[in-house]
Structures are given as C-alpha cells and as structure tokens.
Coordinates of C-alpha atoms in Angstrom, one line a residue:
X1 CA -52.5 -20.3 44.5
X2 CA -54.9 -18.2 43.1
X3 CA -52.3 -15.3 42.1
X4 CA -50.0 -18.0 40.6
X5 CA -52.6 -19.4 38.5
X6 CA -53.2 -16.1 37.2
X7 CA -49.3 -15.0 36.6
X8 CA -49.1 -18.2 34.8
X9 CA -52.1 -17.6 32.6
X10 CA -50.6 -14.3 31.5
X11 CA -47.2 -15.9 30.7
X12 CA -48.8 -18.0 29.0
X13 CA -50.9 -15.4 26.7
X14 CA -47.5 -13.1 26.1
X15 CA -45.5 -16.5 25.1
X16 CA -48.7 -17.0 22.6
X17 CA -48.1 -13.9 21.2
X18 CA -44.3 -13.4 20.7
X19 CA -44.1 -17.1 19.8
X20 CA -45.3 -16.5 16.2
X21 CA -43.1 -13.1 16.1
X22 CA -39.8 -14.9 17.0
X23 CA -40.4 -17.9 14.1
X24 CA -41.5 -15.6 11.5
X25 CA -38.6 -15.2 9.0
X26 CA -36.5 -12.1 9.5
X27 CA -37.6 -8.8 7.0
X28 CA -34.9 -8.7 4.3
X29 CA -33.1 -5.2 4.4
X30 CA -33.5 -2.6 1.8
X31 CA -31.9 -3.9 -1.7
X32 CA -28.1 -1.7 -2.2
X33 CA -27.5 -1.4 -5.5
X34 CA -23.7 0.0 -6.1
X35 CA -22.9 1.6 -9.4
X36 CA -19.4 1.4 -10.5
X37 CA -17.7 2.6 -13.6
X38 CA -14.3 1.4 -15.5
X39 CA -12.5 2.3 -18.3
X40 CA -12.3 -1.7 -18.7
X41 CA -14.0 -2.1 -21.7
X42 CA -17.3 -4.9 -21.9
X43 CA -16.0 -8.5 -22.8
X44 CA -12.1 -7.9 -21.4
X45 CA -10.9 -10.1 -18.7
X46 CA -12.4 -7.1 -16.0
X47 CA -15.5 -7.4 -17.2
X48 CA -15.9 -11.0 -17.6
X49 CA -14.4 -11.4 -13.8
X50 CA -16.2 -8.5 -12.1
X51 CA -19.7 -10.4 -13.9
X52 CA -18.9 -13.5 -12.1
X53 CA -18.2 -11.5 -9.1
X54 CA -21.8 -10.0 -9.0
X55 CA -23.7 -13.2 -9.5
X56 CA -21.8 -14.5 -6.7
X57 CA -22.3 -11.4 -4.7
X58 CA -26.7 -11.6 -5.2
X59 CA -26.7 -15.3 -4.6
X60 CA -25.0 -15.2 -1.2
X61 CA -26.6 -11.6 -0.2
X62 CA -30.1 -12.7 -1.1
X63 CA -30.5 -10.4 -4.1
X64 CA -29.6 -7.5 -0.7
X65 CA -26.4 -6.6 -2.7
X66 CA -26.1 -5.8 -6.9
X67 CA -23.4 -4.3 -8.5
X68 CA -24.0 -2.4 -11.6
X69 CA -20.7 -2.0 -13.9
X70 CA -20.8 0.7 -16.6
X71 CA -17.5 -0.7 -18.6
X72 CA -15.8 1.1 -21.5
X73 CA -15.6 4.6 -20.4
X74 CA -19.3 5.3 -21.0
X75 CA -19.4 7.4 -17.9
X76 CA -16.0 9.5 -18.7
X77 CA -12.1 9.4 -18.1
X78 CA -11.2 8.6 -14.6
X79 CA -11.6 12.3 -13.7
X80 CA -15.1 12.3 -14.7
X81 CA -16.0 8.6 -12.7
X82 CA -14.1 10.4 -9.6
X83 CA -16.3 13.4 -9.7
X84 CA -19.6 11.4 -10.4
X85 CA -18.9 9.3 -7.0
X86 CA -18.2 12.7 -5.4
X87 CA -22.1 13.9 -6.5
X88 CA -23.9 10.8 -5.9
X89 CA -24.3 10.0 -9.6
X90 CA -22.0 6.7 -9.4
X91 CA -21.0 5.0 -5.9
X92 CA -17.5 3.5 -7.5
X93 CA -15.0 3.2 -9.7
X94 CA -12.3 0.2 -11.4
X95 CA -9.9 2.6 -11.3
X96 CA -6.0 2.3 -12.6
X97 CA -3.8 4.4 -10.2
X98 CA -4.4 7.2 -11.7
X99 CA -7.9 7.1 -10.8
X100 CA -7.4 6.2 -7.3
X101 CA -4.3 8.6 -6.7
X102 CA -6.9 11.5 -7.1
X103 CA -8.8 10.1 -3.9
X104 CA -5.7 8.4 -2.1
X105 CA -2.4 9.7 -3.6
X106 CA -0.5 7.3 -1.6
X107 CA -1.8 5.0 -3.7
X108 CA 1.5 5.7 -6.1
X109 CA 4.0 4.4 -4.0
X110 CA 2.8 1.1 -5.6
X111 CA 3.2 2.0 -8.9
X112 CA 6.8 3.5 -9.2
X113 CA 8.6 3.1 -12.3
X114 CA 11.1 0.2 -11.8
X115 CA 9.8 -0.3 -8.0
X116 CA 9.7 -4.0 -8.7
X117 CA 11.0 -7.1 -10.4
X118 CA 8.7 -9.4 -10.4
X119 CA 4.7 -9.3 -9.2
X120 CA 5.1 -11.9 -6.6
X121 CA 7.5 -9.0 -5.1
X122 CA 4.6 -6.6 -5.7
X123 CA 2.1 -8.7 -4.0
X124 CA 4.2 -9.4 -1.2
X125 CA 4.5 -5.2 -0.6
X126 CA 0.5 -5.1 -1.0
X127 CA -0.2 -8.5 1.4
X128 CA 2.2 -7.0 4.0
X129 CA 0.7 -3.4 3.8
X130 CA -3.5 -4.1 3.0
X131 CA -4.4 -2.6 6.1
X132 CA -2.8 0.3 6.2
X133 CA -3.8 0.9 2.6
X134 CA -7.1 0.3 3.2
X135 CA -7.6 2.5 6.5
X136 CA -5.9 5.3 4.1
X137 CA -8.7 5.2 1.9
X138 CA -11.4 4.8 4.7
X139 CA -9.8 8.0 6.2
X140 CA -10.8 9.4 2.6
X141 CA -14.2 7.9 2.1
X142 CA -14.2 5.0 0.3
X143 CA -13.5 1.1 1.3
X144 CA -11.6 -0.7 -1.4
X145 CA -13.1 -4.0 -2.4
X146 CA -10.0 -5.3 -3.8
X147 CA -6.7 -5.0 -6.0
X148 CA -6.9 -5.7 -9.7
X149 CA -3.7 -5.6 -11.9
X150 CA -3.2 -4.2 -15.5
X151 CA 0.0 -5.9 -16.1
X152 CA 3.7 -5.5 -17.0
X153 CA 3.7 -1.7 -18.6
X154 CA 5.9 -1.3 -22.1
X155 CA 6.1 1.5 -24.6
X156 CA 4.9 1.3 -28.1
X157 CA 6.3 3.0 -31.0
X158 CA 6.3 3.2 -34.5
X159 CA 10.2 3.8 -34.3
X160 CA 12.5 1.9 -32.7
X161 CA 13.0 3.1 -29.1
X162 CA 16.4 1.5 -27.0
X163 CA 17.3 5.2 -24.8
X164 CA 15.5 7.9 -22.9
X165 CA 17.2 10.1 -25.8
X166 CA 15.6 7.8 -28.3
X167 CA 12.1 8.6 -26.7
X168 CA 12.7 12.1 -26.7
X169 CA 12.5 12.5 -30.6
X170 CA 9.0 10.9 -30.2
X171 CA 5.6 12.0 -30.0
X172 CA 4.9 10.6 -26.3
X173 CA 1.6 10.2 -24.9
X174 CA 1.2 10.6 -21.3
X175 CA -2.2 10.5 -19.5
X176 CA -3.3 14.1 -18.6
X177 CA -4.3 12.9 -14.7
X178 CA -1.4 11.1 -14.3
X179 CA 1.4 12.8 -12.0
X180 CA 3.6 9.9 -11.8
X181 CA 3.9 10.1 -15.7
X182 CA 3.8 13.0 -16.3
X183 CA 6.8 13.4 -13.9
X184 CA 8.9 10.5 -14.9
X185 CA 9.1 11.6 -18.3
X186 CA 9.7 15.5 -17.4
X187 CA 12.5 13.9 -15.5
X188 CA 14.2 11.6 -18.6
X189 CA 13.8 15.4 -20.5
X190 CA 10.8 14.1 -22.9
X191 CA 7.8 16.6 -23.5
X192 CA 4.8 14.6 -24.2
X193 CA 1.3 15.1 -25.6
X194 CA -1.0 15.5 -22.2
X195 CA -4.3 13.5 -23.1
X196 CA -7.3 11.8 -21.6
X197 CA -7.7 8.3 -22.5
X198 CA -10.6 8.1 -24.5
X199 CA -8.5 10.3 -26.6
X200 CA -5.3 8.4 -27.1
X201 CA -6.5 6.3 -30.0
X202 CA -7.6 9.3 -32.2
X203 CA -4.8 10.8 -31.6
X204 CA -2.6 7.6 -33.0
X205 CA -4.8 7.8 -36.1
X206 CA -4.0 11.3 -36.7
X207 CA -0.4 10.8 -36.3
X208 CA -0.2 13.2 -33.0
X209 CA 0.9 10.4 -31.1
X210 CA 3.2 7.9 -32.1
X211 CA 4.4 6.9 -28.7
X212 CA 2.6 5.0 -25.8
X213 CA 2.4 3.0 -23.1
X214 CA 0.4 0.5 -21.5
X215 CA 0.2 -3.4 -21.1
X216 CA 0.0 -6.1 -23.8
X217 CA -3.1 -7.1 -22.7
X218 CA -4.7 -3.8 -22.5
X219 CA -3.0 -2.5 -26.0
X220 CA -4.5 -5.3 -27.4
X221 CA -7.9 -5.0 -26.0
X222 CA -7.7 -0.8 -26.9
X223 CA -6.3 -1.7 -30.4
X224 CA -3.5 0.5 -29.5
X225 CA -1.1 -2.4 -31.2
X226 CA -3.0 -1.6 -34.7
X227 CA -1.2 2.1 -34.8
X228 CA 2.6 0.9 -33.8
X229 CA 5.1 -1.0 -35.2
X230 CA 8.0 -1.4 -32.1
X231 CA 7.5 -1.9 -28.4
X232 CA 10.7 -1.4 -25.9
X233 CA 11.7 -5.1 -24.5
X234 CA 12.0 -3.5 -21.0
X235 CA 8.9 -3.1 -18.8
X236 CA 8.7 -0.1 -16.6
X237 CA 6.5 -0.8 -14.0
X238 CA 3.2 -3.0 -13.0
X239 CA 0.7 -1.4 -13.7
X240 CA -2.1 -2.0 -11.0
X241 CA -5.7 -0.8 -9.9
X242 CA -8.0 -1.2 -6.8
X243 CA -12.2 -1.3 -7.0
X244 CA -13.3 1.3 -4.7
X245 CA -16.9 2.7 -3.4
X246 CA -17.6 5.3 -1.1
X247 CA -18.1 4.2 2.4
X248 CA -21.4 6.1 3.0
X249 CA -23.3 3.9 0.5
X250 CA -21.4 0.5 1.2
X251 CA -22.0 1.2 5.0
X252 CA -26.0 0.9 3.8
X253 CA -25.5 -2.6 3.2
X254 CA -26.1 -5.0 6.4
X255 CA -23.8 -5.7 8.8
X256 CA -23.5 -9.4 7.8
X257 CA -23.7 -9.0 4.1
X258 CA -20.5 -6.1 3.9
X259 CA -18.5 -8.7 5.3
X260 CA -19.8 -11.8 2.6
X261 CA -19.0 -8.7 -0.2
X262 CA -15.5 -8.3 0.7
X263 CA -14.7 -11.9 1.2
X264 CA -16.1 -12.6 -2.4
X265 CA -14.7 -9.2 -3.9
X266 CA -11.2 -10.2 -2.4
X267 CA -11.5 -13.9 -4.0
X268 CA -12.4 -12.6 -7.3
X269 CA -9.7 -9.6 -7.6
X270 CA -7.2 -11.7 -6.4
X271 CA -8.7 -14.8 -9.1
X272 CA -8.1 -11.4 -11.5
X273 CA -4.9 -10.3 -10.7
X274 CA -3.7 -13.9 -11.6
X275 CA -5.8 -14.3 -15.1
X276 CA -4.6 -10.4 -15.9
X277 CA -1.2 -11.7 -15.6
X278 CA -1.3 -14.7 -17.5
X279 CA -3.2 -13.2 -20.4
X280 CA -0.5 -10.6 -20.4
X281 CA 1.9 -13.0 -21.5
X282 CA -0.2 -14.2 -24.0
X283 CA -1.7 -11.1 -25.3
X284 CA 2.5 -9.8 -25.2
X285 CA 3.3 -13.4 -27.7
X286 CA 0.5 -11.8 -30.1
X287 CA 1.7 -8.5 -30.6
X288 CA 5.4 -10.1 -31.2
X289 CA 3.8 -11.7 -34.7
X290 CA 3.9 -7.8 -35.9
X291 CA 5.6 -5.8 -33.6
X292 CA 9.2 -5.8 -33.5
X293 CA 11.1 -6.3 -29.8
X294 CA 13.5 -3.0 -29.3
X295 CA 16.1 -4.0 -27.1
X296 CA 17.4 -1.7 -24.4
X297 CA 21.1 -2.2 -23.2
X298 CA 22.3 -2.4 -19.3
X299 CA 23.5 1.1 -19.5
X300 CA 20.7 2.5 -20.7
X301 CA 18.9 0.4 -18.2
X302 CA 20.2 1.8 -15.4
X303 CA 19.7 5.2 -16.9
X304 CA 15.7 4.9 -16.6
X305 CA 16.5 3.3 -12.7
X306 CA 17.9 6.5 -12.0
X307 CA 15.2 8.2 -13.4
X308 CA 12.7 6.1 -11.6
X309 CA 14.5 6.8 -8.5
X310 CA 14.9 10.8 -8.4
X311 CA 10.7 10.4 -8.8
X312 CA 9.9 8.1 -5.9
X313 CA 12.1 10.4 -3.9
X314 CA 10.7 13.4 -5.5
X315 CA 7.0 12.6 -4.3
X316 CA 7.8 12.6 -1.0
X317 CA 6.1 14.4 0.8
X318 CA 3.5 15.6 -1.5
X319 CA 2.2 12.2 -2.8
X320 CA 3.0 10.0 0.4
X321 CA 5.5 9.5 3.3
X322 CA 9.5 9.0 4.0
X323 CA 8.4 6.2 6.3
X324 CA 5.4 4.4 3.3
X325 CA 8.5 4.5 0.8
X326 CA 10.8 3.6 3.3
X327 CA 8.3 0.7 4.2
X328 CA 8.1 -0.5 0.5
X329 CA 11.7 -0.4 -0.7
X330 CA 12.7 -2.8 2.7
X331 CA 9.6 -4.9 1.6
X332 CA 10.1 -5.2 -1.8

C-alpha cells in the first residue's frame, strides 16, 4: 500500500510538470522569407496577382511564410535571376520559358510554335502531365509553385508581314537565351538581332529592330505597340511561364505550411492564367485602334506548321525526349 501510494505520488508530480508543457502553445518555426524576381513589371496583372498571393500566403502561414517579388527586371534578364538563385542571392524566379528552360529544358515541349490550338488544349497537356513536370524540376533543384501564362504570342512590325519570306527582309528580334527562337527562325531562313530583353525597346527606338514578338498584353504593358505599326493576324504559340524556387530553401519551410503554400500558389496561378488570358483579348482590341491586322493565307500557314514541326523534332534529344513529345502531340 505503502509503495503504491508512493508510485502514485510521483505520477502525480511528473503529470504536474508536463501538464503545463503539453497546453503551452506550440514555438512558431523560423520566419522563411523567399525572394523571387520577374521580368513582370510592378502594377501588370503578375504583379497585382502574385500581391494577392503573398497576403494570402502570411495570413494562413502565420506571418511563417513571405514572399518578396522584385518585378520589372530590377535584378537582370532571366540569365542574371537564374544565376542569382544559383548563388544564394535570390531563392526564385517568374520566369517565361526561356527562364525556366535554362534549369529544366524540357520545359520547351510546352511552348512549341504551333503545338496548340487553343489553351484549354494546352491546359489539358499540362493537367495530364503536372507531375511528371514537376518531379523534372525537383530532380534539378527547384519545386515549381505554379504555371502562369503570357498569352497568345504575335509578331509586330512596322511593315506588313503575311510570309516567312516577308519576315526575312525584317529586322527580327529574337531573345538571346532563347533556343526555341532562335531555332525556329534559323529554320524559316530569317537572321535576327540576338538581344536581352531589357534591351529590346532601345533597340525599337534606334531603328535596330523593327520586328518582334510577344503577346498583346505584354506589348502593351512593355510599350512595345508605341514602336510598330502592323502585327501578323496568326499567333504562333502560347506563350507560358512557371514560378519556381529552389528546393533547399522551400524545404526550410514547415512541413504543414509547404503544403498550405502550394495549395494557395496553385489557386492563384491558375486565377492568373485565366485573367492573363482574358486581358489578352482585351489588351489585343487596343492595339487594333492603331495597329493594322496583317493577314496570313492557308498556304503560307502551313508553311510556318512545317517549320514548327522540323523544330519540335529537331530538339529531340537535346532539349527533351521522343516519348515527352510523343506524350504531348497524343495529348494535345
């Protein structure tokens, strides 16, 4: 009786004492603060989204999670945001696919020339394949946070532009990083000016470029549209992007919060992939009040398919796989 009284007396001290341990409130992990750069510049429909995003992200995480956006290109071209995240200076990039084909070139499959019709045929690709694409860039470092489109790509001219052989007598920008570019118009014969694109605009004002391409919305917000008087009525491609940060830094973040950060980062770049698109049409039914639609016949259609087409199979192996392009094409 004696030795029970006793055992019980000691449970009852070492209840006492873990009692007040196990109600005390949890210690809040270390704050994780995730700087990410984009060429987006501030007040565009990135910017405004990615905002939202962020406030949303340090309410639910309990101030655990902040993401600092440097918008613009105030921390360099693609290349440079790339390299930062490589050094520790930056954790992550909004990157087009030229960005994001330096880290994951498999990433281009997505954004062949001609590849799709429509974006619901795009999304449908990227729905059926968002594992695979994101284990691909895990395998490289980096977890993506979410896709975010650019829009419907055309080319903008200050002379009417119908053919590939029209395009030749131009002075055609293409962006320095970007293979798939750079290869499509090598392909149609057309030797263009390479440039970053912080560059592109000066180079319009000079008159060293008289040629480029981009989406409405993004023309519009660059004030490409100012230096152009034509764009070719036939879109090439969609153009798209992905939010990315190295894996090393997000893995810092709890356990519970990562998965509350990609829920919202998935809601909001899909809420932008649909606003992208819809100010694209907009944006494209501004520039018609002073650019001129240049028309581009069936024939000549199908001659930029064909282009399109010797590429995709041309980047095989180099960029991605038989099977991935094989994948897409019975997807599409």
């Amino acid at each position: 009786t004696l030795m029970k009284e006793i055992l019980m007396r000691k449970v009852a001290l070492t209840l006492s004492l873990l009692l007040p341990l196990l109600a005390a409130p949890a210690v809040n992990a270390e704050p994780v603060e995730l700087k990410i750069a984009t060429v987006a510049p501030n007040g565009s429909a990135w910017m405004r989204i990615f905002k939202k995003m962020n406030a949303k992200i340090k309410k639910e995480t309990a101030g655990e999670v902040n993401l600092r956006f440097y918008p613009g290109q105030v921390q360099g071209d693609e290349r440079d945001v790339v390299r930062k995240i490589r050094t520790g200076q930056l954790q992550g990039g909004s990157f087009t696919t030229v960005g994001l084909s330096m880290i994951n070139p498999k990433v281009l499959v997505l954004q062949m020339p001609l590849m799709f019709d429509t974006a619901k045929s795009l999304d449908k690709v990227r729905t059926a394949l968002q594992g695979e694409f994101e284990k691909s860039f895990r395998d490289k470092g980096f977890e993506m946070l979410g896709w975010g489109d650019i829009g419907w790509v055309y080319i903008f001219t200050n002379e009417p532009v119908d053919s590939k052989d029209a395009l030749k007598k131009q002075k055609v920008w293409a962006w320095q990083d970007d293979p798939l570019t750079k290869a499509m118009f090598k392909e149609a014969g057309v030797q263009p000016k390479l440039l970053g694109l912080p560059q592109v605009y000066p180079a319009m004002n000079t008159g060293m470029v008289n040629a480029v391409y981009n989406a409405p919305l993004a023309a519009l917000t660059l004030q490409w549209h100012t230096k152009v008087k034509y764009y070719t009525d036939f879109p090439l491609a969609i153009a798209i992007g992905a939010t990315v940060v190295d894996k090393k830094e997000f893995d810092k973040i709890s356990p519970e919060n990562r998965v509350k950060v990609k829920e919202i980062c998935k809601k909001y770049h899909d809420a932008l992939t649909k606003r992208v698109h819809k100010d694209n049409v907009k944006a494209l039914k501004i520039l018609q009040k002073t650019l001129t639609a240049v028309p581009v016949t069936a024939a000549k259609k199908k001659e930029f398919k064909d282009i399109a087409m010797r590429v995709a199979k041309k980047f095989v192996p180099r960029y991605y796989s038989q099977a991935l392009l094989d994948k897409v094409m019975k997807l599409r």
